[in-house]
Amino acid sequence: MSITLRSAELFDVPLVFRRPMQTALSTLTVRRTTILRLIDSEGRIGYGEGVAFDTPWYTSETQHSLKGIAPLLYRLLEQPLHHPADVTDRFRIVQGNPMAKAMFEGAIYELFAAASRQSLATYLGGDESSLVPCGKALGRASAAQTVEAVGQALTSGYGRIKLKLAPTDTGVLEQVRAAFPDAPLMFDANGSFTEADFPLLQQWDSFGLVMMEQPLAASDWSGHQRLASLLQTPICLDESIVTPADADLMQALHAGQILNIKPARVGGLTNALSLRTKAPYWLGGMFESGIGRRQTLAFATLPGLAYPIDMASTADYFEEDLLETPYHVEHGHIRYSAPAVSESQLNKLATSRISL
């Protein structure tokens, strides 16, 4: 089987949050994302999503940078493709830009699945009858607001609660743990802590957390190594893991024990699949649209998931989304499905479209 591409378009889509999402480094009220639509020579359509943020607070890529490199990446796919992994091979000549690369590879995977007349989950080797466990990510807020939000998430059955915390949030964590002594809590720092905060993190070690996610800067491997030796709580790495080799480095240095796999962050599904054997893992979210979420959900149907994925109901985040049927979490789980993209919604919400 081979795929030959006929056309490509980029759509600039702003998705409005129902309530601001605050991390340790940024506050989001609107999530601008880029949607790629590829059409092959048989008229099949595959979608990908460029999930870089507007500013380089998470990684060096931005919405502007991925649009800038997209024409070059598309030219590298002019010749027929025989497997989605061909995308990764052809893109090796281009340094960096994993989110732009993942945008194309996601669309190519959808085309190959469609050509095989399979769901993406089945094409990847997953079980499309899966009921996938979900965790809830909560933005930074006051202690009272966070306690209320955690209570609601637990009542809804979420199996892991992620708090976005900064070094000044000890009081928030204390009050949440006091209110919910047995809740499966973790926190995500987005690299906002430094070595000066090691004593604080040792204090937080007493809160019985499932994991501490990306406490230090992405490039601070020696810092993560030292911190891991001081803590009982496992360290999960997110931004530090850009390639499968980074997971090997994490293991060699004992700089972390758990992987947050985000296909977009590691250059696409091919690299993400290879990470599954490196360490216990779960799948994180990027506040992406339903297009990115349906690819993450397909990945989540594969065996080996160690923790619930970051995926909540569509309505928990955005006023409007891009799928015909929104995702809905029930009792902390979501059943695999791959709803069609709503062309009317895409055309309505897009502020611009570019043919490559």
Coordinates of N, CA, C and O in Angstrom, one line a residue, residues 203-308:
Q203 N 10.0 18.6 51.2 CA 8.8 18.8 52.1 C 7.6 18.2 51.4 O 6.8 17.5 52.1
W204 N 7.4 18.5 50.1 CA 6.3 18.0 49.4 C 6.3 16.5 49.2 O 5.2 15.9 49.0
D205 N 7.4 15.9 49.4 CA 7.6 14.5 49.3 C 6.7 13.8 50.4 O 6.3 12.6 50.2
S206 N 6.3 14.5 51.4 CA 5.5 13.9 52.5 C 4.0 13.9 52.2 O 3.2 13.4 53.0
F207 N 3.6 14.5 51.0 CA 2.2 14.5 50.7 C 1.6 13.3 50.0 O 0.5 13.3 49.6
G208 N 2.5 12.3 49.8 CA 2.0 11.0 49.2 C 1.5 11.2 47.8 O 0.4 10.7 47.4
L209 N 2.3 11.9 47.0 CA 1.9 12.1 45.6 C 2.2 10.9 44.7 O 3.1 10.2 44.9
V210 N 1.4 10.8 43.7 CA 1.6 9.7 42.7 C 2.9 10.0 41.9 O 3.7 9.1 41.7
M211 N 3.2 11.3 41.6 CA 4.4 11.6 40.9 C 4.6 13.1 41.0 O 3.6 13.9 41.2
M212 N 5.8 13.6 40.7 CA 6.1 15.0 40.5 C 6.5 15.2 39.0 O 7.5 14.6 38.6
E213 N 5.7 16.0 38.3 CA 6.0 16.1 36.8 C 6.8 17.3 36.5 O 6.5 18.4 36.9
Q214 N 7.9 17.0 35.8 CA 8.8 18.1 35.3 C 9.1 19.2 36.3 O 8.8 20.4 36.0
P215 N 9.7 18.9 37.4 CA 9.9 19.9 38.4 C 10.9 21.0 37.9 O 10.8 22.2 38.2
L216 N 12.0 20.5 37.2 CA 13.1 21.4 36.8 C 13.0 21.7 35.3 O 12.3 21.1 34.5
A217 N 13.9 22.6 34.8 CA 13.9 22.9 33.4 C 14.2 21.7 32.6 O 14.9 20.8 33.0
A218 N 13.8 21.7 31.3 CA 13.9 20.6 30.4 C 15.3 20.1 30.3 O 15.6 18.9 30.2
S219 N 16.2 21.0 30.2 CA 17.6 20.7 30.0 C 18.4 20.3 31.2 O 19.6 19.9 31.1
D220 N 17.8 20.4 32.4 CA 18.5 20.2 33.6 C 18.6 18.8 34.0 O 18.0 18.3 35.0
W221 N 19.4 18.0 33.3 CA 19.4 16.6 33.6 C 20.2 16.3 34.9 O 19.7 15.4 35.7
S222 N 21.2 17.0 35.2 CA 21.9 16.7 36.4 C 21.1 17.1 37.6 O 21.1 16.5 38.7
G223 N 20.3 18.2 37.5 CA 19.4 18.6 38.6 C 18.4 17.5 38.8 O 18.1 17.2 40.0
H224 N 17.8 17.0 37.8 CA 16.8 15.9 38.0 C 17.4 14.7 38.6 O 16.8 14.0 39.4
Q225 N 18.6 14.4 38.2 CA 19.4 13.3 38.8 C 19.5 13.4 40.3 O 19.3 12.5 41.1
R226 N 20.0 14.6 40.7 CA 20.2 14.9 42.1 C 18.9 14.9 42.9 O 18.8 14.3 44.0
L227 N 17.9 15.5 42.3 CA 16.6 15.5 43.0 C 16.0 14.2 43.1 O 15.4 13.8 44.2
A228 N 16.1 13.3 42.1 CA 15.5 12.0 42.2 C 16.1 11.2 43.3 O 15.5 10.4 44.0
S229 N 17.4 11.4 43.6 CA 18.1 10.7 44.7 C 17.6 11.2 46.1 O 17.9 10.5 47.1
L230 N 17.0 12.3 46.1 CA 16.5 12.9 47.4 C 15.1 12.5 47.7 O 14.7 12.7 48.9
L231 N 14.3 12.1 46.8 CA 12.9 11.9 46.9 C 12.4 10.5 46.9 O 13.0 9.6 46.3
Q232 N 11.3 10.3 47.6 CA 10.6 9.0 47.5 C 9.6 9.0 46.4 O 9.3 8.0 45.8
T233 N 9.0 10.2 46.2 CA 8.0 10.4 45.1 C 8.7 10.2 43.7 O 9.7 10.9 43.5
P234 N 8.1 9.4 42.9 CA 8.7 9.3 41.5 C 8.7 10.6 40.7 O 7.7 11.4 40.9
I235 N 9.7 10.8 39.9 CA 9.7 12.0 39.0 C 9.3 11.5 37.6 O 9.7 10.5 37.1
C236 N 8.4 12.3 37.1 CA 7.9 12.1 35.7 C 8.4 13.2 34.8 O 8.3 14.4 35.2
L237 N 9.0 12.8 33.7 CA 9.6 13.8 32.8 C 8.7 14.0 31.6 O 8.1 13.1 31.0
D238 N 8.5 15.3 31.2 CA 7.6 15.7 30.1 C 8.5 16.5 29.1 O 9.0 15.9 28.2
E239 N 8.7 17.8 29.4 CA 9.4 18.6 28.4 C 10.8 18.1 28.1 O 11.4 18.4 27.0
S240 N 11.4 17.4 29.1 CA 12.8 16.9 28.9 C 12.9 15.8 27.8 O 13.9 15.6 27.2
I241 N 11.7 15.1 27.5 CA 11.7 14.0 26.6 C 11.3 14.5 25.2 O 10.1 14.7 24.9
V242 N 12.2 14.7 24.3 CA 12.0 15.2 22.9 C 12.2 14.1 21.9 O 11.5 14.0 20.9
T243 N 13.1 13.1 22.2 CA 13.3 12.0 21.4 C 13.4 10.7 22.2 O 13.5 10.8 23.4
P244 N 13.3 9.5 21.6 CA 13.4 8.3 22.3 C 14.8 8.2 23.1 O 14.9 7.6 24.1
A245 N 15.8 8.8 22.5 CA 17.1 8.8 23.2 C 17.1 9.5 24.5 O 17.8 9.2 25.4
D246 N 16.2 10.5 24.6 CA 16.1 11.2 25.9 C 15.6 10.3 27.0 O 16.0 10.4 28.2
A247 N 14.7 9.4 26.6 CA 14.2 8.4 27.6 C 15.3 7.5 28.1 O 15.4 7.1 29.2
D248 N 16.2 7.1 27.1 CA 17.3 6.3 27.5 C 18.2 7.0 28.5 O 18.8 6.5 29.4
L249 N 18.4 8.3 28.2 CA 19.3 9.1 29.1 C 18.6 9.2 30.5 O 19.3 9.2 31.5
M250 N 17.3 9.4 30.5 CA 16.6 9.5 31.8 C 16.9 8.2 32.6 O 17.2 8.3 33.8
Q251 N 16.9 7.1 32.0 CA 17.1 5.8 32.7 C 18.6 5.7 33.1 O 18.9 5.2 34.2
A252 N 19.5 6.0 32.2 CA 20.9 5.9 32.5 C 21.3 6.8 33.7 O 22.2 6.4 34.5
L253 N 20.7 8.0 33.7 CA 21.1 8.9 34.8 C 20.3 8.7 36.1 O 20.6 9.4 37.1
H254 N 19.2 7.9 36.0 CA 18.3 7.8 37.1 C 17.7 9.2 37.4 O 17.6 9.5 38.6
A255 N 17.4 9.9 36.4 CA 16.8 11.2 36.5 C 15.3 11.3 36.6 O 14.7 12.4 36.7
G256 N 14.7 10.2 36.4 CA 13.2 10.1 36.5 C 12.8 8.6 36.3 O 13.6 7.8 35.9
Q257 N 11.6 8.4 36.7 CA 11.1 7.0 36.6 C 9.9 6.8 35.7 O 9.5 5.7 35.4
I258 N 9.2 7.9 35.3 CA 8.0 7.8 34.6 C 8.0 8.7 33.4 O 8.7 9.8 33.5
L259 N 7.4 8.3 32.3 CA 7.3 9.2 31.1 C 5.9 9.7 30.9 O 4.9 8.9 31.0
N260 N 5.8 11.0 30.6 CA 4.6 11.6 30.1 C 4.8 11.6 28.5 O 5.6 12.4 28.1
I261 N 4.1 10.7 27.8 CA 4.3 10.7 26.4 C 3.2 11.6 25.7 O 2.0 11.4 25.9
K262 N 3.7 12.5 25.0 CA 2.8 13.4 24.1 C 3.4 13.2 22.7 O 4.5 13.7 22.4
P263 N 2.6 12.6 21.8 CA 3.1 12.4 20.5 C 3.6 13.6 19.8 O 4.6 13.7 19.1
A264 N 2.9 14.7 20.0 CA 3.3 16.0 19.4 C 4.6 16.5 19.9 O 5.4 17.1 19.1
R265 N 4.9 16.3 21.1 CA 6.2 16.8 21.7 C 7.4 16.0 21.2 O 8.5 16.5 21.1
V266 N 7.2 14.7 20.8 CA 8.3 13.8 20.4 C 8.4 13.6 18.9 O 9.1 12.7 18.4
G267 N 7.7 14.4 18.1 CA 7.8 14.3 16.7 C 6.8 13.4 16.0 O 6.8 13.2 14.8
G268 N 5.8 12.9 16.8 CA 4.8 12.1 16.1 C 4.6 10.7 16.7 O 5.2 10.3 17.7
L269 N 3.6 10.0 16.1 CA 3.2 8.7 16.7 C 4.3 7.6 16.6 O 4.4 6.8 17.4
T270 N 5.1 7.7 15.5 CA 6.2 6.7 15.4 C 7.2 6.7 16.5 O 7.5 5.7 17.2
N271 N 7.6 7.9 16.9 CA 8.5 8.0 18.0 C 7.8 7.7 19.3 O 8.4 7.1 20.3
A272 N 6.6 8.2 19.4 CA 5.8 7.9 20.6 C 5.6 6.4 20.9 O 5.7 5.9 22.0
L273 N 5.4 5.7 19.8 CA 5.2 4.2 19.9 C 6.5 3.6 20.5 O 6.5 2.6 21.3
S274 N 7.7 4.1 20.0 CA 8.9 3.5 20.5 C 9.2 3.8 21.9 O 10.0 3.1 22.6
L275 N 8.6 4.8 22.5 CA 8.8 5.2 23.9 C 8.1 4.3 24.9 O 8.4 4.3 26.0
R276 N 7.1 3.5 24.4 CA 6.3 2.7 25.3 C 7.1 1.7 26.0 O 6.7 1.2 27.1
T277 N 8.2 1.3 25.5 CA 9.0 0.2 26.1 C 10.1 0.8 27.0 O 10.9 0.0 27.6
K278 N 10.2 2.1 27.1 CA 11.3 2.7 27.8 C 11.1 2.8 29.4 O 12.1 2.7 30.1
A279 N 9.9 3.0 29.8 CA 9.6 3.2 31.2 C 8.1 3.2 31.4 O 7.3 3.4 30.4
P280 N 7.6 3.1 32.6 CA 6.1 3.3 32.8 C 5.7 4.6 32.3 O 6.4 5.6 32.5
Y281 N 4.5 4.6 31.6 CA 4.1 5.8 30.9 C 2.6 6.1 31.1 O 1.9 5.2 31.4
W282 N 2.3 7.3 30.8 CA 0.9 7.7 30.6 C 0.9 8.8 29.4 O 2.0 9.1 29.0
L283 N -0.2 9.2 29.0 CA -0.3 10.1 27.9 C -0.8 11.5 28.4 O -1.9 11.5 29.0
G284 N -0.1 12.5 28.1 CA -0.5 13.8 28.5 C -1.2 14.6 27.4 O -1.4 14.1 26.3
G285 N -1.8 15.7 27.8 CA -2.5 16.5 26.8 C -1.9 17.9 26.6 O -1.0 18.3 27.4
M286 N -2.2 18.5 25.5 CA -1.7 19.8 25.2 C -2.8 20.9 25.1 O -2.6 21.9 24.4
F287 N -3.9 20.6 25.7 CA -5.1 21.5 25.5 C -5.4 21.6 24.0 O -5.6 22.7 23.5
E288 N -5.3 20.5 23.3 CA -5.5 20.5 21.9 C -7.0 20.3 21.6 O -7.8 20.0 22.4
S289 N -7.3 20.4 20.3 CA -8.7 20.2 19.9 C -9.0 18.7 19.8 O -8.2 17.9 20.1
G290 N -10.3 18.4 19.5 CA -10.7 17.0 19.4 C -9.9 16.2 18.4 O -9.8 15.0 18.4
I291 N -9.3 16.9 17.4 CA -8.5 16.2 16.4 C -7.3 15.6 17.0 O -7.0 14.4 16.8
G292 N -6.6 16.4 17.7 CA -5.4 15.8 18.4 C -5.8 14.8 19.5 O -5.1 13.8 19.7
R293 N -6.9 15.0 20.1 CA -7.4 14.1 21.2 C -7.8 12.8 20.6 O -7.6 11.7 21.3
R294 N -8.3 12.7 19.4 CA -8.7 11.4 18.9 C -7.5 10.6 18.6 O -7.6 9.3 18.6
Q295 N -6.4 11.2 18.2 CA -5.2 10.5 17.9 C -4.5 10.0 19.2 O -4.1 8.9 19.3
T296 N -4.6 10.8 20.3 CA -4.1 10.4 21.6 C -4.9 9.3 22.1 O -4.4 8.3 22.7
L297 N -6.2 9.3 21.9 CA -7.1 8.3 22.5 C -6.8 7.0 21.7 O -6.9 5.9 22.3
A298 N -6.6 7.0 20.4 CA -6.2 5.8 19.7 C -4.9 5.2 20.3 O -4.9 4.0 20.5
F299 N -4.0 6.0 20.6 CA -2.7 5.5 21.2 C -3.0 4.9 22.5 O -2.4 3.9 22.9
A300 N -3.9 5.5 23.3 CA -4.2 5.0 24.6 C -4.9 3.6 24.6 O -4.9 3.0 25.7
T301 N -5.4 3.1 23.5 CA -6.0 1.8 23.5 C -4.9 0.7 23.4 O -5.3 -0.5 23.5
L302 N -3.7 1.1 23.2 CA -2.6 0.1 23.2 C -2.3 -0.5 24.6 O -2.5 0.3 25.6
P303 N -1.9 -1.7 24.7 CA -1.6 -2.2 26.1 C -0.3 -1.5 26.7 O 0.5 -1.1 25.9
G304 N -0.3 -1.5 28.0 CA 0.9 -1.0 28.6 C 0.8 0.4 29.4 O 1.7 0.8 30.1
L305 N -0.4 1.0 29.3 CA -0.6 2.3 29.9 C -0.5 2.1 31.5 O -1.2 1.2 32.0
A306 N 0.3 2.8 32.1 CA 0.6 2.6 33.6 C -0.3 3.5 34.4 O -0.5 3.2 35.6
Y307 N -0.7 4.7 33.9 CA -1.5 5.6 34.6 C -2.6 6.2 33.7 O -2.5 6.2 32.5
P308 N -3.7 6.7 34.3 CA -4.7 7.3 33.5 C -4.2 8.5 32.6 O -3.3 9.2 33.0

